[in-house]
XYZ file of N, CA and C in Angstrom:
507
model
N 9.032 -7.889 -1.904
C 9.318 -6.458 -1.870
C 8.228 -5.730 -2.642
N 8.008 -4.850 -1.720
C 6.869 -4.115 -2.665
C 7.474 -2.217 -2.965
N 7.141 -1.939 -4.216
C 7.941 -0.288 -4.089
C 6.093 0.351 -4.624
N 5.566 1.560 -3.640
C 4.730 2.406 -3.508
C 4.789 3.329 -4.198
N 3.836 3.800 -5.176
C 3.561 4.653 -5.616
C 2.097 5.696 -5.373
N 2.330 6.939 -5.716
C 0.530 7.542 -5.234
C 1.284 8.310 -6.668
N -0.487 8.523 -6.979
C -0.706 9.787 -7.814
C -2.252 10.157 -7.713
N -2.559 11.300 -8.472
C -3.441 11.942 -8.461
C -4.618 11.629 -9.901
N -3.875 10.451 -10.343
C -4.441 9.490 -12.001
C -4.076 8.324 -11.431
N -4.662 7.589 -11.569
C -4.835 6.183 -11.130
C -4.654 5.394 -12.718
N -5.571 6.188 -13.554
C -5.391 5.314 -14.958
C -4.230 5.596 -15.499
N -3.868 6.862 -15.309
C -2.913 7.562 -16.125
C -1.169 7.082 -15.691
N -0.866 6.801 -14.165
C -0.091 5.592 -13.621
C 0.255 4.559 -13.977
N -1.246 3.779 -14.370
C -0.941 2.203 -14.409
C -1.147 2.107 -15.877
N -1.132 3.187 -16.911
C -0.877 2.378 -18.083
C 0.649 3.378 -18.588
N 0.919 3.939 -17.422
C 2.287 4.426 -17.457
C 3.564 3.042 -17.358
N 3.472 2.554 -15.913
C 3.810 1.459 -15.742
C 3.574 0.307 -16.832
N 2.458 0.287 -18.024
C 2.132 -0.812 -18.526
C 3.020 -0.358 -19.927
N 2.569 0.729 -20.214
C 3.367 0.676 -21.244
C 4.678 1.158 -21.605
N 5.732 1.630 -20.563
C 6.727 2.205 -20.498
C 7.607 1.453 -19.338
N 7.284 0.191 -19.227
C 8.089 -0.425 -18.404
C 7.590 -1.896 -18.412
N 6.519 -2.212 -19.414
C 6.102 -3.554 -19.778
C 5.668 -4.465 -18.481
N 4.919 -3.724 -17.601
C 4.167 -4.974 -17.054
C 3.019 -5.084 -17.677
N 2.504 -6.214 -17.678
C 0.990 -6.469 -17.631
C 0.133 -5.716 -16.990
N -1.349 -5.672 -17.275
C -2.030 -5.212 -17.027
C -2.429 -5.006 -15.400
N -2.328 -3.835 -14.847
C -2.399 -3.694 -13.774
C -3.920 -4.278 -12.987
N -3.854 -4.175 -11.937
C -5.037 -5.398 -11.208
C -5.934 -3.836 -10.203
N -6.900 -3.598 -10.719
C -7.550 -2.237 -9.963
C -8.683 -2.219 -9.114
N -8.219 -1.301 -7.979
C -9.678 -2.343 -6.708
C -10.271 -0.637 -6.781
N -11.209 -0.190 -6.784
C -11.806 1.646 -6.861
C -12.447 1.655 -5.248
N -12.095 2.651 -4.527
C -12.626 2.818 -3.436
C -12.588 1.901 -2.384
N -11.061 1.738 -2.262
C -10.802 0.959 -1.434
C -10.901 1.205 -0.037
N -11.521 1.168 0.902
C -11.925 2.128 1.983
C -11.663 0.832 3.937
N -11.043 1.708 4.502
C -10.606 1.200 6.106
C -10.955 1.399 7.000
N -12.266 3.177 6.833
C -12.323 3.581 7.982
C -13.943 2.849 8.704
N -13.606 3.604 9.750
C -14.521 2.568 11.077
C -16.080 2.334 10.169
N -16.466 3.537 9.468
C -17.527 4.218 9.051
C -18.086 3.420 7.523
N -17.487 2.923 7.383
C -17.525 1.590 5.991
C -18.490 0.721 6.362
N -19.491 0.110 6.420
C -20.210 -0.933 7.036
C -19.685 -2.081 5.780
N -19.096 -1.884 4.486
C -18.875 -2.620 3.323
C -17.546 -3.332 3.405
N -16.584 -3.019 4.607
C -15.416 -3.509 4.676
C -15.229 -4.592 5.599
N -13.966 -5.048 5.246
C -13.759 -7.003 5.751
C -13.730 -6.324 7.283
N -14.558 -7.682 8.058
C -14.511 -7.563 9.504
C -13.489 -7.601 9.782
N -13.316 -6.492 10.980
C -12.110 -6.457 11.701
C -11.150 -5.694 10.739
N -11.130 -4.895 9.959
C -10.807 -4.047 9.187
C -10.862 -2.531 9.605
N -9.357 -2.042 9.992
C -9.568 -0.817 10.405
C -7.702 0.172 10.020
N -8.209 1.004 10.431
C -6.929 2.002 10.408
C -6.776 2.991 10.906
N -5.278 3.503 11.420
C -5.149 3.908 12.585
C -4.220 4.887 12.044
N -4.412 6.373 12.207
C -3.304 7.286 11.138
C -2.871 8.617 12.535
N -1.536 8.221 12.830
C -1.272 9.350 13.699
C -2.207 9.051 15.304
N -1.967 7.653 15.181
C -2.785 7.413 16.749
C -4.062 7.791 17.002
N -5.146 8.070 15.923
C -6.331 8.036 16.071
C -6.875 6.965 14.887
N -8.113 6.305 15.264
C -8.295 5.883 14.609
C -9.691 5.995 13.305
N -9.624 5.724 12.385
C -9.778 6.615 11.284
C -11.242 6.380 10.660
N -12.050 7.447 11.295
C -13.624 7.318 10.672
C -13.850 6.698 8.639
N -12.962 7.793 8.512
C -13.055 7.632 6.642
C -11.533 7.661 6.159
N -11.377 6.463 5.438
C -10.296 6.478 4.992
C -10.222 5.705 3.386
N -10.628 6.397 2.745
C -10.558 5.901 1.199
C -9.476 5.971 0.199
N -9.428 5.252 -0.711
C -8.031 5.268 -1.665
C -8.394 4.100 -3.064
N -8.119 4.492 -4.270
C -7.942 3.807 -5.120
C -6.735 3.004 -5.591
N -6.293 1.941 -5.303
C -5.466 1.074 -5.282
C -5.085 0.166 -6.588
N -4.018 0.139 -7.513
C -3.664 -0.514 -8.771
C -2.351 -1.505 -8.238
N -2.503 -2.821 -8.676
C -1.335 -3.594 -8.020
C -0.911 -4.461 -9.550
N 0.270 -4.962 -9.567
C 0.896 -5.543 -10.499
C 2.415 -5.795 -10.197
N 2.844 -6.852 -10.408
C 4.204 -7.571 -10.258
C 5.362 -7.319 -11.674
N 6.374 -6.957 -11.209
C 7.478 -7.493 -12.530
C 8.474 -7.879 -11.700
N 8.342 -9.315 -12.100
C 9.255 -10.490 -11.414
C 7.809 -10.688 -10.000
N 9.185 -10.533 -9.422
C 9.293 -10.875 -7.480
C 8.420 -9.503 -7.022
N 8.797 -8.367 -7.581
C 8.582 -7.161 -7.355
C 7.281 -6.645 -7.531
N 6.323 -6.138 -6.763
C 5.462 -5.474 -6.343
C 5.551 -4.478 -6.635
N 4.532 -3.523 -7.911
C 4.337 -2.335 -8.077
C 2.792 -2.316 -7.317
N 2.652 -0.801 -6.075
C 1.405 -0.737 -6.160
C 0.855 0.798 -6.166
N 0.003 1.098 -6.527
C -0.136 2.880 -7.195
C -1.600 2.834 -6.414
N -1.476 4.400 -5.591
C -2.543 4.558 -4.736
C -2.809 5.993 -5.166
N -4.238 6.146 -5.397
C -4.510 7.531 -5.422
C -5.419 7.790 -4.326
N -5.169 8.486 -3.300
C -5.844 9.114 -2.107
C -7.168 9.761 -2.465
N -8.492 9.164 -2.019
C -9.780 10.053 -2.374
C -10.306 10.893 -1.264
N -10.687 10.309 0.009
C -11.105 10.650 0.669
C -10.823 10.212 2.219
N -10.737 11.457 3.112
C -10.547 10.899 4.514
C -9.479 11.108 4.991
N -8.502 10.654 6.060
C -7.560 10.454 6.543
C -6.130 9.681 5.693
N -6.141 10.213 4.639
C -5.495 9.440 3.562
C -4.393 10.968 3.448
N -3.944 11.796 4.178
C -2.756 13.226 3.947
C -1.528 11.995 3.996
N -1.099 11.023 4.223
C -0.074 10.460 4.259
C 0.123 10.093 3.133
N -1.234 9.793 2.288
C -0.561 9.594 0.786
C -0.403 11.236 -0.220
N -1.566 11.520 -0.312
C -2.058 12.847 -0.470
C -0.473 13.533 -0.513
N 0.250 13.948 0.201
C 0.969 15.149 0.755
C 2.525 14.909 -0.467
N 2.613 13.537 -0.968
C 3.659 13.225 -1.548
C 3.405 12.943 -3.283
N 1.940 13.315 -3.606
C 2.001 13.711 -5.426
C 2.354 14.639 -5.740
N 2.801 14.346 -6.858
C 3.438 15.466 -7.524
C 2.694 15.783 -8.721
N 1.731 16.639 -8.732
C 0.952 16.922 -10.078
C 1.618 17.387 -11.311
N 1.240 16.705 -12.668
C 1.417 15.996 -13.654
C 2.526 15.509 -14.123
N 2.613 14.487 -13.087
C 3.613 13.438 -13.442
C 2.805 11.941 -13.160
N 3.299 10.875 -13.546
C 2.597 9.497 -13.442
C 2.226 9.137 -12.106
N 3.607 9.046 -11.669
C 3.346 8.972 -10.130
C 4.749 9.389 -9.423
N 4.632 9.076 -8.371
C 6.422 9.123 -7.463
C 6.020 8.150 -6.315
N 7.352 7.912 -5.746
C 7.222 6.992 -5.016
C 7.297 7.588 -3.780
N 6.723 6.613 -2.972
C 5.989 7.035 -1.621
C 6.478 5.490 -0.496
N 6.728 5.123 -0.687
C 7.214 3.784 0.459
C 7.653 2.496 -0.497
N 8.618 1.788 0.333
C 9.002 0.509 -0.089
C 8.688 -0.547 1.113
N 8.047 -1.798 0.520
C 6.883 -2.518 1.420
C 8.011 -3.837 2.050
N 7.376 -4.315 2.814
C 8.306 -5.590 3.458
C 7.330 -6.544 3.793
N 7.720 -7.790 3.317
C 6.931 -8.606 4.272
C 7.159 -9.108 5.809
N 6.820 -9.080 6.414
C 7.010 -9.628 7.724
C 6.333 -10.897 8.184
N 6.940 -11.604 9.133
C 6.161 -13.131 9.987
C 5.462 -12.624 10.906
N 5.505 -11.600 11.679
C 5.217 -11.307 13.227
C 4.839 -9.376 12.891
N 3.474 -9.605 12.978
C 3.588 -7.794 13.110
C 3.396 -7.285 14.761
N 3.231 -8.054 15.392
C 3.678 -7.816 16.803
C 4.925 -7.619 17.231
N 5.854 -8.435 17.035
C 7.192 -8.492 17.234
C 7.503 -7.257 16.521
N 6.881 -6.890 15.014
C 7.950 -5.546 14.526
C 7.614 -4.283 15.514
N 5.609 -4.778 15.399
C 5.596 -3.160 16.844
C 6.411 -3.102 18.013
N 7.107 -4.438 18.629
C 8.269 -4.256 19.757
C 9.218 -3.861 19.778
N 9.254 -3.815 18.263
C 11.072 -3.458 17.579
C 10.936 -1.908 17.570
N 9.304 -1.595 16.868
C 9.366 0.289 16.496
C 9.077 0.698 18.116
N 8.243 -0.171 18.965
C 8.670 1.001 20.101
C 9.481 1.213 20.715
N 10.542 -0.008 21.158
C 12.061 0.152 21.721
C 12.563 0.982 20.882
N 12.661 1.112 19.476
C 13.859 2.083 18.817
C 13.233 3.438 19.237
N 12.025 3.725 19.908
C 11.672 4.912 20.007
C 10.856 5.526 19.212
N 10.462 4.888 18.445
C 9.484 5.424 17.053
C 8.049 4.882 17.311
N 7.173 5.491 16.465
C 5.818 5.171 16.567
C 5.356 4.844 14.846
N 4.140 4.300 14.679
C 3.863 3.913 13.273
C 2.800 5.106 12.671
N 3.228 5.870 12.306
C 2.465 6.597 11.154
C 1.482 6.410 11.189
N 0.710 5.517 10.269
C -0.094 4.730 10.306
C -0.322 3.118 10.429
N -1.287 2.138 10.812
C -1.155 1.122 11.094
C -2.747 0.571 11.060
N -2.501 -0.814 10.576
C -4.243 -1.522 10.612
C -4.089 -2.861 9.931
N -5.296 -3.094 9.759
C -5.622 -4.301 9.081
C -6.600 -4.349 7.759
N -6.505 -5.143 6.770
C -7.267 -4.963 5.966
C -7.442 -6.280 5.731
N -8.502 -6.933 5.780
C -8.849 -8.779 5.701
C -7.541 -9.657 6.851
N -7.003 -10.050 5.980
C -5.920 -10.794 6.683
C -4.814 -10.520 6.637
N -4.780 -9.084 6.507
C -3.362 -8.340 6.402
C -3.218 -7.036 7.190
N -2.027 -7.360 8.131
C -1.858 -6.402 9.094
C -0.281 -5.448 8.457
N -0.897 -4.424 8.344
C 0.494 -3.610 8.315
C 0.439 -2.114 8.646
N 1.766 -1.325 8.613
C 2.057 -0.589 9.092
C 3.420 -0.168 8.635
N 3.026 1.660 8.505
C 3.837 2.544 7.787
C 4.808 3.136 8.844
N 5.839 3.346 8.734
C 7.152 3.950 9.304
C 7.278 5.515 8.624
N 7.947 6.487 9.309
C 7.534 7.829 8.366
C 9.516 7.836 8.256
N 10.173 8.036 7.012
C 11.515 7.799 6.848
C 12.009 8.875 5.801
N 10.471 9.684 5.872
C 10.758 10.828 4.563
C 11.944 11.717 4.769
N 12.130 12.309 6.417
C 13.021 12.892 6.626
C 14.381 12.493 6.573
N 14.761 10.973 6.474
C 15.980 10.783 6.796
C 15.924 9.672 5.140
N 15.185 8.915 4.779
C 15.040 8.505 3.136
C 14.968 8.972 2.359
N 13.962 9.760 2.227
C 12.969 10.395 1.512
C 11.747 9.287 1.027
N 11.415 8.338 1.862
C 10.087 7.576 1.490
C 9.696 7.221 2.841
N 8.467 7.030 2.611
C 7.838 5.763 4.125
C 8.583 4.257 3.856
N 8.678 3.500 5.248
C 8.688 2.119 5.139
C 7.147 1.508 5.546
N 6.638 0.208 4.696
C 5.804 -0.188 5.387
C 6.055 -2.031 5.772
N 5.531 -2.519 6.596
C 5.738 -3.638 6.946
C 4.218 -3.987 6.845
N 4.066 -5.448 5.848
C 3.007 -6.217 6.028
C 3.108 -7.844 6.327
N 2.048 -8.216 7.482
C 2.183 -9.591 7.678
C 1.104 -10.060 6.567
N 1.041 -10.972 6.034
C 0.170 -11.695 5.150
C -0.795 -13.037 5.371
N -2.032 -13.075 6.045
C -2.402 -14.194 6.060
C -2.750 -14.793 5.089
N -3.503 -16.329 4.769
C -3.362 -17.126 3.047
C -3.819 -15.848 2.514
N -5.351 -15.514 2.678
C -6.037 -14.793 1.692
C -4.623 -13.434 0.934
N -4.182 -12.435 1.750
C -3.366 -12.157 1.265
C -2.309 -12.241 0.323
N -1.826 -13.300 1.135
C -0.595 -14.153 0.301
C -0.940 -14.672 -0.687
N -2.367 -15.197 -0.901
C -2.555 -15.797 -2.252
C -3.009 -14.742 -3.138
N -3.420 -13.663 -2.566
C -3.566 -12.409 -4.233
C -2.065 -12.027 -4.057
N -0.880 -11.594 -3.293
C 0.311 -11.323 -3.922
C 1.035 -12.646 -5.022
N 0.970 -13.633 -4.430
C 1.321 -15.215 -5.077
C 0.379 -15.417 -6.447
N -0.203 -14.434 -6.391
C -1.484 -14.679 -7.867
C -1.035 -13.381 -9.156
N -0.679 -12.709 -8.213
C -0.201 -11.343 -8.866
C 1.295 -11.623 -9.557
N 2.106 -12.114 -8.334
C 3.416 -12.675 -9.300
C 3.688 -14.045 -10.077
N 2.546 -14.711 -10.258
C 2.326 -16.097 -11.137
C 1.899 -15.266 -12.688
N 1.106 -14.103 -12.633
C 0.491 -13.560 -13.451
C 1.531 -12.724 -14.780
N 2.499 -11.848 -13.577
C 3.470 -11.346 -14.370
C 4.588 -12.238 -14.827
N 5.047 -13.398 -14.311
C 5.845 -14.373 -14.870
C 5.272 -15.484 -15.843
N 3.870 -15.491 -16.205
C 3.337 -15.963 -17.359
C 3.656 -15.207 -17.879
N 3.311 -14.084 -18.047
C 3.524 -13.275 -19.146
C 4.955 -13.132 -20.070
N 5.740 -13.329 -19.422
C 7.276 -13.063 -19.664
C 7.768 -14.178 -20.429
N 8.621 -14.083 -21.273
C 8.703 -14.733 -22.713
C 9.982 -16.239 -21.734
């Protein structure tokens, strides 16, 4: 399970989370970027926001575990990133913005969102991880997102929660 956060402080977030809720030190990637226009991003790496797909899409990304649980804090920089963008709340740490899922099959879930009639927000890949946002603000008040995980993936979430359960007494 992963629970989403954005803000408009990236530092100011993750030593929110660190020191007012005792995780460890958050894990920080700067300019994390999807769109087509990246020549620096993992092949086959792309993203798709509102059915186009997305020249520039940048974001600063902070990840860290307590327990099982997935904290991850995104601050939107540049590009096609209004899906995170549209839900900070300036000066506060952060707020939450989606709760994450893992999935086996991200094909099978796109069969599931187009029979129910819905479409994905946004959707892509980043290395060996395919996922995709559900928009649930109106009827939740958050996004859902679904990610499949290949090893590489799975082994930085599996590295992330080995990390926060050392830590823990």
């Amino acid at each position: 399970m992963q629970i989403g956060y954005v803000t408009d402080d990236i530092d100011a977030a993750a030593s929110y989370l660190e020191s007012k809720f005792g995780t460890i030190e958050c894990v920080k990637h700067f300019k994390s970027s999807l769109g087509r226009g990246n020549p620096d991003a993992a092949p086959g790496s792309f993203v798709v926001v509102d059915g186009v797909t997305a020249e520039e899409w940048l974001i600063d990304v902070a990840l860290v575990n307590a327990g099982a649980t997935n904290l991850e804090i995104i601050r939107p920089l540049g590009g096609a990133v209004d899906l995170y963008r549209g839900a900070i709340r300036p000066g506060v740490p952060a707020t939450v913005h989606h709760l994450g899922f893992r999935i086996d099959d991200f094909d099978a879930a796109s069969e599931v969102v187009a029979a129910s009639g819905m479409t994905w927000k946004q959707f892509g890949r980043s290395g060996d991880v395919r996922f995709g946002y559900l928009d649930a603000t109106a009827t939740l008040g958050h996004f859902i997102e679904v990610m499949e995980l290949g090893p590489e993936g799975a082994g930085m979430f599996a590295g992330l929660q080995a990390a926060s359960n050392a830590a823990r007494p």
